[in-house]
Amino acid sequence: MGNATGTAVSTSARTTARTDVTVTGMGVVTPVGGSAAAVFDAMCEGRSGLRRPDPDGPLAGSLEVAGFAPPIDPVSVLPAPETRVVDRYIVMALRAAADALADAGIVAGRDVDPYRIAVVLSGTGGLATLESQVVARTERGRLGVSPYLLPGMLPNMAAARVAIGHGIRGYSSSVGTACAAGAQSVAEGWRLLREGVADVVVAGCSEAPLFPTLADTFANARALARGWADDPAGASRPFDRRRGGLVLGEGAGVLVLERAAHADGRGAAGYADVLGWGATNDAHHPTTPHPDGDGAAACMRLALRCAGLAAGDVGYVNAHGTGTRLGDRAEASAVRRVFGADGPPVSATKAVTGHLLGASGVVETAVSVLALRRGLLPPTHNLDDPDPECALDHVRKGARPAPGVRYAVANSFGFGGHNVSLVLGPPSTRLARQV
């Protein structure tokens, strides 16, 4: 049977339909830890995962600071013959997915019909592997290109490899909405469960952007924080006056989503419920957000409506908060428009991990889940001098106890104007996971 570690919880009137979507497993790979609890603790304690690249490595001339996740031996997640050409984004996805499924206590064919478990795992794809193969072709000609290139780098291959490795035979897909992709994968998982397509969904995102070409395009676009080589931990500064851009990071986040009734049937405990979601597009610019946060505000309102909640019910907002001038200003405006000037506490946790692109949304959802369960809100680190144009109830100078908080909103916004908001609340399973 599944993992039943937890305590009994009551079922409210809202959950009697038993179509609730609950989180029963979490797996992460990040610059600050390999479990959701470790990441949450690092954020609360201010332990940064940002550092300077190896001065003799390929990124030395491209990035001043980045968030590097620990190395993972591909053989630990793939059969040795299949590791010849496989991108790091796939390896991290496999690690996070295996950890999430183990955390949930789920084995396809034992705990769930293999055709009733789905995978929605996203990411930009293995661009570093593509870059290396372009170099190989340039140096050695067409015979230098590996025949394993496509299965080693395509954006759908994280989902495919997880399905193959775990015997998952149901719906399988990936989402391509840039930095909103992870959160949108969770939203897609919610929809699959609510529509009866699956009983369990493995949902998440993995990103491996730390290679020269991608680093150079961000640098040349002047999107990266500069001037922090001597203080890497201070480089990512969401909502601060001194913010000057994002800090690239790598990582993966995977959630196991499950119908509460299915979890109850196998004696499994839930961390929290995904109550609803919203998705919009700014229809404004390929890379710049709408300046007044119009699309982001609409996205949060849609998510609240989907969850059946009012703005006043929300006790915490985990902001997208990348540390860019325009992005932070637009998001702050959107939060004020939805929740008012005296809205809920807000924190942006990329200050310690860097921006994990699409994976950020899943990692931050896991952090938000633990914030609700522990009644403790992680702070926005490096928020020493809040920008008046980003005026919110910022959590800063340490974690904030909030034992009465029941509902949270987690925001993710991406290039192309993609906006996704997730609403989280108490678990509706009979057992609640002890955290």
Tab-separated table of C-alpha atoms in Angstrom:
chain	number	residue	atom	x	y	z
A	1	MET	CA	0.000	0.000	0.000
A	2	GLY	CA	1.009	3.651	-0.338
A	3	ASN	CA	2.710	5.803	2.221
A	4	ALA	CA	0.189	6.393	4.992
A	5	THR	CA	2.384	8.328	7.383
A	6	GLY	CA	0.262	11.164	8.690
A	7	THR	CA	-2.510	12.302	10.955
A	8	ALA	CA	-6.245	12.129	10.444
A	9	VAL	CA	-7.949	15.230	9.073
A	10	SER	CA	-11.615	16.084	8.726
A	11	THR	CA	-13.277	16.415	5.344
A	12	SER	CA	-15.028	19.758	4.855
A	13	ALA	CA	-18.197	20.312	2.861
A	14	ARG	CA	-16.074	21.537	-0.041
A	15	THR	CA	-14.442	18.114	-0.427
A	16	THR	CA	-17.479	15.865	-0.326
A	17	ALA	CA	-17.534	15.486	-4.117
A	18	ARG	CA	-14.246	13.553	-3.800
A	19	THR	CA	-12.861	15.006	-7.001
A	20	ASP	CA	-10.204	16.866	-5.040
A	21	VAL	CA	-6.640	16.888	-6.335
A	22	THR	CA	-4.071	16.303	-3.637
A	23	VAL	CA	-0.265	16.254	-3.597
A	24	THR	CA	0.977	12.908	-2.300
A	25	GLY	CA	4.623	13.086	-3.379
A	26	MET	CA	7.305	15.700	-4.039
A	27	GLY	CA	10.754	15.438	-5.592
A	28	VAL	CA	13.196	18.251	-6.327
A	29	VAL	CA	16.719	18.848	-7.571
A	30	THR	CA	17.956	22.357	-6.724
A	31	PRO	CA	21.062	24.369	-5.896
A	32	VAL	CA	20.040	24.333	-2.202
A	33	GLY	CA	18.939	20.757	-1.615
A	34	GLY	CA	17.538	17.540	-2.984
A	35	SER	CA	14.280	17.412	-1.020
A	36	ALA	CA	11.395	19.825	-0.589
A	37	ALA	CA	12.106	20.017	3.144
A	38	ALA	CA	15.776	20.845	2.545
A	39	VAL	CA	14.857	23.570	0.066
A	40	PHE	CA	12.272	25.036	2.436
A	41	ASP	CA	14.770	25.085	5.310
A	42	ALA	CA	17.417	26.753	3.149
A	43	MET	CA	14.947	29.459	2.137
A	44	CYS	CA	13.888	30.095	5.715
A	45	GLU	CA	17.484	30.197	6.922
A	46	GLY	CA	18.894	32.203	4.025
A	47	ARG	CA	21.370	29.595	2.787
A	48	SER	CA	22.070	30.612	-0.781
A	49	GLY	CA	22.817	28.185	-3.598
A	50	LEU	CA	24.354	30.861	-5.828
A	51	ARG	CA	28.065	30.848	-6.642
A	52	ARG	CA	30.600	31.843	-9.249
A	53	PRO	CA	31.238	29.447	-12.146
A	54	ASP	CA	34.494	27.522	-12.326
A	55	PRO	CA	37.035	30.090	-13.565
A	56	ASP	CA	38.467	27.489	-15.941
A	57	GLY	CA	35.087	26.211	-17.123
A	58	PRO	CA	33.028	27.057	-20.221
A	59	LEU	CA	30.723	29.477	-18.354
A	60	ALA	CA	33.447	31.675	-16.883
A	61	GLY	CA	33.147	34.326	-19.588
A	62	SER	CA	29.360	34.190	-19.779
A	63	LEU	CA	28.019	34.199	-16.217
A	64	GLU	CA	29.198	35.995	-13.098
A	65	VAL	CA	26.907	34.025	-10.786
A	66	ALA	CA	24.610	31.014	-11.193
A	67	GLY	CA	22.685	28.415	-9.224
A	68	PHE	CA	24.336	25.024	-9.773
A	69	ALA	CA	22.550	21.853	-8.694
A	70	PRO	CA	24.711	18.928	-7.519
A	71	PRO	CA	25.965	16.516	-10.184
A	72	ILE	CA	23.917	13.365	-10.772
A	73	ASP	CA	25.439	10.199	-12.206
A	74	PRO	CA	23.239	9.312	-15.218
A	75	VAL	CA	23.763	5.620	-14.462
A	76	SER	CA	21.815	6.121	-11.225
A	77	VAL	CA	18.640	6.845	-13.213
A	78	LEU	CA	19.213	5.214	-16.631
A	79	PRO	CA	20.613	1.930	-17.936
A	80	ALA	CA	24.278	2.457	-18.811
A	81	PRO	CA	23.906	1.969	-22.594
A	82	GLU	CA	21.362	4.813	-22.715
A	83	THR	CA	23.579	7.400	-21.037
A	84	ARG	CA	25.888	7.965	-24.007
A	85	VAL	CA	24.065	11.091	-25.154
A	86	VAL	CA	21.461	12.268	-22.666
A	87	ASP	CA	20.960	15.837	-21.569
A	88	ARG	CA	21.255	16.884	-17.952
A	89	TYR	CA	17.661	18.130	-17.980
A	90	ILE	CA	16.495	14.528	-18.505
A	91	VAL	CA	18.756	13.178	-15.775
A	92	MET	CA	17.459	15.727	-13.253
A	93	ALA	CA	13.854	15.024	-14.281
A	94	LEU	CA	14.360	11.299	-13.756
A	95	ARG	CA	15.885	11.872	-10.326
A	96	ALA	CA	13.087	14.203	-9.195
A	97	ALA	CA	10.361	11.930	-10.581
A	98	ALA	CA	11.802	8.822	-8.923
A	99	ASP	CA	11.996	10.663	-5.598
A	100	ALA	CA	8.431	11.990	-5.945
A	101	LEU	CA	6.994	8.553	-6.751
A	102	ALA	CA	8.901	6.987	-3.858
A	103	ASP	CA	7.658	9.779	-1.573
A	104	ALA	CA	4.086	9.041	-2.671
A	105	GLY	CA	4.586	5.299	-2.273
A	106	ILE	CA	3.389	4.630	-5.807
A	107	VAL	CA	4.466	1.865	-8.154
A	108	ALA	CA	2.578	1.638	-11.437
A	109	GLY	CA	0.820	-1.715	-11.690
A	110	ARG	CA	0.866	-2.192	-7.932
A	111	ASP	CA	-0.777	0.930	-6.519
A	112	VAL	CA	-2.439	2.209	-9.680
A	113	ASP	CA	-3.466	0.803	-13.052
A	114	PRO	CA	-0.554	1.719	-15.361
A	115	TYR	CA	-3.063	3.115	-17.875
A	116	ARG	CA	-4.562	5.343	-15.150
A	117	ILE	CA	-1.326	7.151	-14.303
A	118	ALA	CA	-0.244	10.074	-16.475
A	119	VAL	CA	2.957	12.064	-16.946
A	120	VAL	CA	3.170	15.774	-17.746
A	121	LEU	CA	6.850	16.690	-17.563
A	122	SER	CA	8.097	19.800	-19.286
A	123	GLY	CA	11.208	21.825	-19.996
A	124	THR	CA	12.991	23.770	-22.676
A	125	GLY	CA	14.730	20.583	-23.779
A	126	GLY	CA	18.337	19.528	-24.098
A	127	LEU	CA	19.773	22.613	-25.744
A	128	ALA	CA	23.195	22.047	-24.173
A	129	THR	CA	23.326	18.641	-25.842
A	130	LEU	CA	22.277	20.193	-29.142
A	131	GLU	CA	25.019	22.787	-28.768
A	132	SER	CA	27.629	20.097	-28.124
A	133	GLN	CA	26.519	18.179	-31.209
A	134	VAL	CA	26.689	21.289	-33.398
A	135	VAL	CA	30.262	21.734	-32.191
A	136	ALA	CA	30.996	18.048	-32.902
A	137	ARG	CA	29.671	18.389	-36.448
A	138	THR	CA	31.689	21.547	-37.010
A	139	GLU	CA	34.863	19.845	-35.841
A	140	ARG	CA	34.399	16.331	-37.257
A	141	GLY	CA	31.787	16.572	-39.996
A	142	ARG	CA	28.483	14.787	-40.235
A	143	LEU	CA	29.863	11.534	-38.815
A	144	GLY	CA	30.568	13.400	-35.578
A	145	VAL	CA	26.839	13.712	-34.870
A	146	SER	CA	25.503	11.088	-32.484
A	147	PRO	CA	22.580	8.930	-33.655
A	148	TYR	CA	21.267	9.272	-30.089
A	149	LEU	CA	20.882	13.055	-30.308
A	150	LEU	CA	17.086	13.259	-30.549
A	151	PRO	CA	16.190	10.857	-27.703
A	152	GLY	CA	18.855	12.619	-25.672
A	153	MET	CA	17.483	16.149	-25.983
A	154	LEU	CA	13.887	16.461	-27.244
A	155	PRO	CA	11.549	18.401	-24.909
A	156	ASN	CA	9.178	15.429	-24.565
A	157	MET	CA	11.914	13.024	-23.530
A	158	ALA	CA	11.738	13.712	-19.799
A	159	ALA	CA	8.107	12.582	-19.851
A	160	ALA	CA	8.897	9.663	-22.130
A	161	ARG	CA	11.852	8.446	-20.077
A	162	VAL	CA	9.892	8.654	-16.823
A	163	ALA	CA	7.058	6.680	-18.414
A	164	ILE	CA	9.470	4.040	-19.727
A	165	GLY	CA	11.407	3.783	-16.479
A	166	HIS	CA	8.328	3.431	-14.261
A	167	GLY	CA	5.977	1.480	-16.521
A	168	ILE	CA	3.528	4.368	-16.847
A	169	ARG	CA	1.237	3.742	-19.817
A	170	GLY	CA	-1.392	6.483	-19.577
A	171	TYR	CA	-1.523	10.018	-20.946
A	172	SER	CA	1.934	11.517	-21.488
A	173	SER	CA	2.817	15.046	-22.551
A	174	SER	CA	5.016	18.098	-22.092
A	175	VAL	CA	4.204	21.804	-22.007
A	176	GLY	CA	6.197	24.527	-23.773
A	177	THR	CA	5.315	27.777	-22.003
A	178	ALA	CA	8.814	28.908	-20.980
A	179	CYS	CA	9.096	29.870	-17.305
A	180	ALA	CA	5.408	29.086	-16.737
A	181	ALA	CA	5.799	25.489	-17.978
A	182	GLY	CA	6.204	23.793	-14.606
A	183	ALA	CA	3.156	25.447	-13.063
A	184	GLN	CA	1.167	24.800	-16.228
A	185	SER	CA	2.160	21.124	-16.059
A	186	VAL	CA	0.616	20.994	-12.580
A	187	ALA	CA	-2.501	22.705	-13.938
A	188	GLU	CA	-2.669	20.148	-16.776
A	189	GLY	CA	-2.338	17.372	-14.207
A	190	TRP	CA	-5.215	18.870	-12.199
A	191	ARG	CA	-7.367	18.890	-15.317
A	192	LEU	CA	-6.550	15.275	-16.192
A	193	LEU	CA	-7.590	14.179	-12.718
A	194	ARG	CA	-10.743	16.274	-12.588
A	195	GLU	CA	-11.797	15.088	-16.056
A	196	GLY	CA	-11.337	11.448	-15.073
A	197	VAL	CA	-8.505	10.743	-17.510
A	198	ALA	CA	-6.205	9.528	-14.723
A	199	ASP	CA	-6.120	8.669	-11.028
A	200	VAL	CA	-2.492	9.787	-10.574
A	201	VAL	CA	-0.391	12.328	-12.479
A	202	VAL	CA	3.366	12.847	-12.335
A	203	ALA	CA	3.668	16.571	-13.074
A	204	GLY	CA	6.665	18.855	-13.209
A	205	CYS	CA	9.518	20.414	-15.109
A	206	SER	CA	13.282	20.182	-15.459
A	207	GLU	CA	15.670	22.807	-16.812
A	208	ALA	CA	19.411	22.725	-17.543
A	209	PRO	CA	20.205	26.209	-18.925
A	210	LEU	CA	23.786	26.533	-17.694
A	211	PHE	CA	25.720	26.312	-20.939
A	212	PRO	CA	27.467	29.058	-22.931
A	213	THR	CA	25.011	29.871	-25.718
A	214	LEU	CA	21.960	30.282	-23.498
A	215	ALA	CA	23.979	32.152	-20.893
A	216	ASP	CA	25.292	34.488	-23.599
A	217	THR	CA	21.851	35.313	-24.972
A	218	PHE	CA	20.604	36.272	-21.497
A	219	ALA	CA	23.769	38.301	-20.903
A	220	ASN	CA	23.557	40.091	-24.248
A	221	ALA	CA	19.905	40.890	-23.561
A	222	ARG	CA	21.081	42.536	-20.310
A	223	ALA	CA	18.705	40.322	-18.348
A	224	LEU	CA	21.271	39.043	-15.841
A	225	ALA	CA	22.291	40.548	-12.514
A	226	ARG	CA	25.749	42.099	-12.816
A	227	GLY	CA	28.362	43.310	-10.360
A	228	TRP	CA	27.966	40.543	-7.772
A	229	ALA	CA	30.969	38.348	-8.528
A	230	ASP	CA	32.406	39.085	-5.074
A	231	ASP	CA	29.067	38.480	-3.354
A	232	PRO	CA	27.200	35.756	-5.268
A	233	ALA	CA	24.606	35.278	-2.522
A	234	GLY	CA	23.516	38.896	-2.948
A	235	ALA	CA	22.957	38.792	-6.698
A	236	SER	CA	19.277	37.808	-6.853
A	237	ARG	CA	17.234	40.624	-5.267
A	238	PRO	CA	13.506	40.379	-6.012
A	239	PHE	CA	11.592	43.615	-5.337
A	240	ASP	CA	14.719	45.378	-3.991
A	241	ARG	CA	15.813	48.812	-5.252
A	242	ARG	CA	19.198	47.366	-6.189
A	243	ARG	CA	17.831	44.532	-8.290
A	244	GLY	CA	19.394	44.431	-11.707
A	245	GLY	CA	18.287	41.191	-13.316
A	246	LEU	CA	17.826	37.487	-12.802
A	247	VAL	CA	20.349	34.816	-11.871
A	248	LEU	CA	20.165	31.645	-13.941
A	249	GLY	CA	19.858	28.348	-12.103
A	250	GLU	CA	19.298	24.700	-12.940
A	251	GLY	CA	17.024	22.163	-11.342
A	252	ALA	CA	13.896	20.063	-11.477
A	253	GLY	CA	10.652	19.767	-9.564
A	254	VAL	CA	8.069	16.982	-9.737
A	255	LEU	CA	4.793	16.556	-7.857
A	256	VAL	CA	2.672	13.436	-7.667
A	257	LEU	CA	-0.944	14.593	-7.949
A	258	GLU	CA	-3.693	12.189	-7.034
A	259	ARG	CA	-7.443	12.082	-6.698
A	260	ALA	CA	-8.095	12.264	-2.970
A	261	ALA	CA	-10.461	9.306	-3.136
A	262	HIS	CA	-7.763	7.227	-4.836
A	263	ALA	CA	-5.207	8.224	-2.204
A	264	ASP	CA	-7.659	7.321	0.549
A	265	GLY	CA	-8.271	3.976	-1.092
A	266	ARG	CA	-4.606	3.020	-0.795
A	267	GLY	CA	-4.154	4.580	2.635
A	268	ALA	CA	-1.934	7.404	1.423
A	269	ALA	CA	-1.562	10.809	3.069
A	270	GLY	CA	-1.705	14.156	1.304
A	271	TYR	CA	0.534	17.172	1.750
A	272	ALA	CA	-1.965	19.706	0.396
A	273	ASP	CA	-4.625	20.102	-2.268
A	274	VAL	CA	-4.286	21.942	-5.557
A	275	LEU	CA	-7.634	23.714	-5.359
A	276	GLY	CA	-7.567	25.521	-8.680
A	277	TRP	CA	-5.536	27.300	-11.298
A	278	GLY	CA	-5.670	30.125	-13.792
A	279	ALA	CA	-3.830	30.751	-17.054
A	280	THR	CA	-3.783	33.854	-19.262
A	281	ASN	CA	-1.604	35.585	-21.816
A	282	ASP	CA	-0.578	39.241	-21.702
A	283	ALA	CA	-0.804	39.521	-25.511
A	284	HIS	CA	1.659	42.381	-25.116
A	285	HIS	CA	5.285	41.521	-26.010
A	286	PRO	CA	7.436	38.387	-26.533
A	287	THR	CA	9.631	39.066	-23.488
A	288	THR	CA	8.306	42.080	-21.583
A	289	PRO	CA	5.337	41.744	-19.217
A	290	HIS	CA	2.341	44.031	-19.425
A	291	PRO	CA	3.475	47.040	-17.369
A	292	ASP	CA	0.420	47.179	-15.097
A	293	GLY	CA	0.263	43.401	-14.611
A	294	ASP	CA	-3.121	43.157	-16.300
A	295	GLY	CA	-2.703	39.566	-17.483
A	296	ALA	CA	-1.165	38.424	-14.205
A	297	ALA	CA	-4.018	39.944	-12.211
A	298	ALA	CA	-6.596	38.242	-14.423
A	299	CYS	CA	-4.709	34.964	-14.000
A	300	MET	CA	-4.875	35.137	-10.194
A	301	ARG	CA	-8.563	36.017	-10.288
A	302	LEU	CA	-9.273	33.029	-12.543
A	303	ALA	CA	-7.354	30.749	-10.180
A	304	LEU	CA	-9.335	31.985	-7.173
A	305	ARG	CA	-12.609	31.522	-9.035
A	306	CYS	CA	-11.581	28.003	-10.026
A	307	ALA	CA	-10.775	27.232	-6.370
A	308	GLY	CA	-14.021	28.763	-5.111
A	309	LEU	CA	-12.188	31.233	-2.891
A	310	ALA	CA	-12.280	34.984	-2.363
A	311	ALA	CA	-9.148	37.117	-2.368
A	312	GLY	CA	-9.516	37.596	1.387
A	313	ASP	CA	-9.185	33.844	1.975
A	314	VAL	CA	-5.574	33.802	0.759
A	315	GLY	CA	-2.913	34.082	3.442
A	316	TYR	CA	0.266	33.807	1.374
A	317	VAL	CA	1.488	34.575	-2.147
A	318	ASN	CA	4.649	32.961	-3.484
A	319	ALA	CA	5.659	35.476	-6.131
A	320	HIS	CA	7.331	34.762	-9.453
A	321	GLY	CA	9.749	37.530	-8.396
A	322	THR	CA	12.750	37.156	-10.703
A	323	GLY	CA	14.575	40.337	-9.705
A	324	THR	CA	14.083	42.100	-13.026
A	325	ARG	CA	13.046	45.760	-13.044
A	326	LEU	CA	9.914	45.436	-15.149
A	327	GLY	CA	8.836	41.976	-14.067
A	328	ASP	CA	8.807	42.648	-10.324
A	329	ARG	CA	7.037	45.970	-10.798
A	330	ALA	CA	4.312	44.411	-12.959
A	331	GLU	CA	3.767	41.515	-10.563
A	332	ALA	CA	3.551	43.795	-7.533
A	333	SER	CA	0.955	45.871	-9.359
A	334	ALA	CA	-1.026	42.734	-10.194
A	335	VAL	CA	-0.959	41.469	-6.596
A	336	ARG	CA	-2.222	44.827	-5.311
A	337	ARG	CA	-5.004	44.865	-7.908
A	338	VAL	CA	-6.229	41.424	-6.836
A	339	PHE	CA	-5.692	41.532	-3.073
A	340	GLY	CA	-5.675	45.252	-2.297
A	341	ALA	CA	-3.097	47.444	-0.617
A	342	ASP	CA	-3.372	45.407	2.595
A	343	GLY	CA	-3.075	42.040	0.892
A	344	PRO	CA	-1.477	38.828	2.152
A	345	PRO	CA	2.241	38.340	2.888
A	346	VAL	CA	4.383	37.847	-0.210
A	347	SER	CA	7.802	36.276	-0.698
A	348	ALA	CA	9.985	35.496	-3.704
A	349	THR	CA	12.192	32.491	-3.155
A	350	LYS	CA	14.390	32.749	-6.269
A	351	ALA	CA	16.748	34.859	-4.176
A	352	VAL	CA	18.419	31.679	-2.879
A	353	THR	CA	17.951	29.242	-5.794
A	354	GLY	CA	18.292	31.531	-8.773
A	355	HIS	CA	15.748	31.336	-11.591
A	356	LEU	CA	15.246	27.674	-12.515
A	357	LEU	CA	13.137	28.750	-15.502
A	358	GLY	CA	10.123	26.438	-15.876
A	359	ALA	CA	11.206	24.247	-12.964
A	360	SER	CA	10.888	27.205	-10.589
A	361	GLY	CA	7.108	27.002	-10.570
A	362	VAL	CA	7.077	23.410	-9.303
A	363	VAL	CA	9.818	23.924	-6.715
A	364	GLU	CA	8.030	27.033	-5.461
A	365	THR	CA	4.733	25.155	-5.309
A	366	ALA	CA	6.421	22.553	-3.095
A	367	VAL	CA	7.770	25.371	-0.912
A	368	SER	CA	4.292	26.896	-0.692
A	369	VAL	CA	2.852	23.526	0.335
A	370	LEU	CA	5.316	23.313	3.222
A	371	ALA	CA	4.699	26.948	4.167
A	372	LEU	CA	1.019	26.109	4.662
A	373	ARG	CA	1.688	22.875	6.514
A	374	ARG	CA	4.325	24.345	8.831
A	375	GLY	CA	2.622	27.677	9.344
A	376	LEU	CA	5.878	29.414	8.448
A	377	LEU	CA	6.416	31.774	5.507
A	378	PRO	CA	9.900	31.887	3.927
A	379	PRO	CA	11.342	35.369	3.400
A	380	THR	CA	12.562	37.168	0.305
A	381	HIS	CA	16.290	37.321	0.915
A	382	ASN	CA	18.324	40.342	-0.135
A	383	LEU	CA	15.224	42.526	0.137
A	384	ASP	CA	17.147	45.151	2.092
A	385	ASP	CA	15.541	48.241	0.571
A	386	PRO	CA	12.118	47.495	-0.943
A	387	ASP	CA	11.317	49.386	-4.117
A	388	PRO	CA	8.333	51.701	-3.388
A	389	GLU	CA	6.932	50.745	-6.790
A	390	CYS	CA	6.790	47.146	-5.543
A	391	ALA	CA	4.983	47.949	-2.303
A	392	LEU	CA	3.532	44.752	-0.770
A	393	ASP	CA	3.506	43.016	2.601
A	394	HIS	CA	6.921	41.495	1.927
A	395	VAL	CA	8.207	38.738	4.185
A	396	ARG	CA	11.792	39.827	4.876
A	397	LYS	CA	14.516	39.696	7.504
A	398	GLY	CA	13.672	36.112	8.418
A	399	ALA	CA	10.803	33.659	8.130
A	400	ARG	CA	7.425	34.770	9.468
A	401	PRO	CA	5.267	32.499	11.657
A	402	ALA	CA	1.751	32.266	10.220
A	403	PRO	CA	-0.012	29.366	11.948
A	404	GLY	CA	-3.474	30.348	10.716
A	405	VAL	CA	-2.711	30.468	6.997
A	406	ARG	CA	-4.794	27.928	5.052
A	407	TYR	CA	-4.637	29.030	1.426
A	408	ALA	CA	-1.783	30.158	-0.816
A	409	VAL	CA	-1.301	31.356	-4.385
A	410	ALA	CA	1.868	30.495	-6.326
A	411	ASN	CA	2.626	32.556	-9.451
A	412	SER	CA	4.683	31.679	-12.521
A	413	PHE	CA	5.083	33.924	-15.558
A	414	GLY	CA	7.001	33.234	-18.755
A	415	PHE	CA	8.295	34.702	-22.003
A	416	GLY	CA	5.519	35.034	-24.534
A	417	GLY	CA	3.244	36.576	-21.905
A	418	HIS	CA	2.260	33.217	-20.366
A	419	ASN	CA	0.832	33.523	-16.845
A	420	VAL	CA	-0.106	30.654	-14.526
A	421	SER	CA	-1.335	30.809	-10.934
A	422	LEU	CA	-1.979	27.827	-8.665
A	423	VAL	CA	-4.133	27.872	-5.519
A	424	LEU	CA	-3.191	25.534	-2.681
A	425	GLY	CA	-5.052	24.534	0.452
A	426	PRO	CA	-5.311	21.898	3.201
A	427	PRO	CA	-5.257	18.232	2.160
A	428	SER	CA	-8.643	16.597	1.694
A	429	THR	CA	-7.307	13.078	2.219
A	430	ARG	CA	-8.207	11.240	5.408
A	431	LEU	CA	-4.548	11.373	6.403
A	432	ALA	CA	-2.312	14.450	6.260
A	433	ARG	CA	1.414	14.048	5.753
A	434	GLN	CA	3.549	14.971	8.716
A	435	VAL	CA	6.070	17.589	7.691
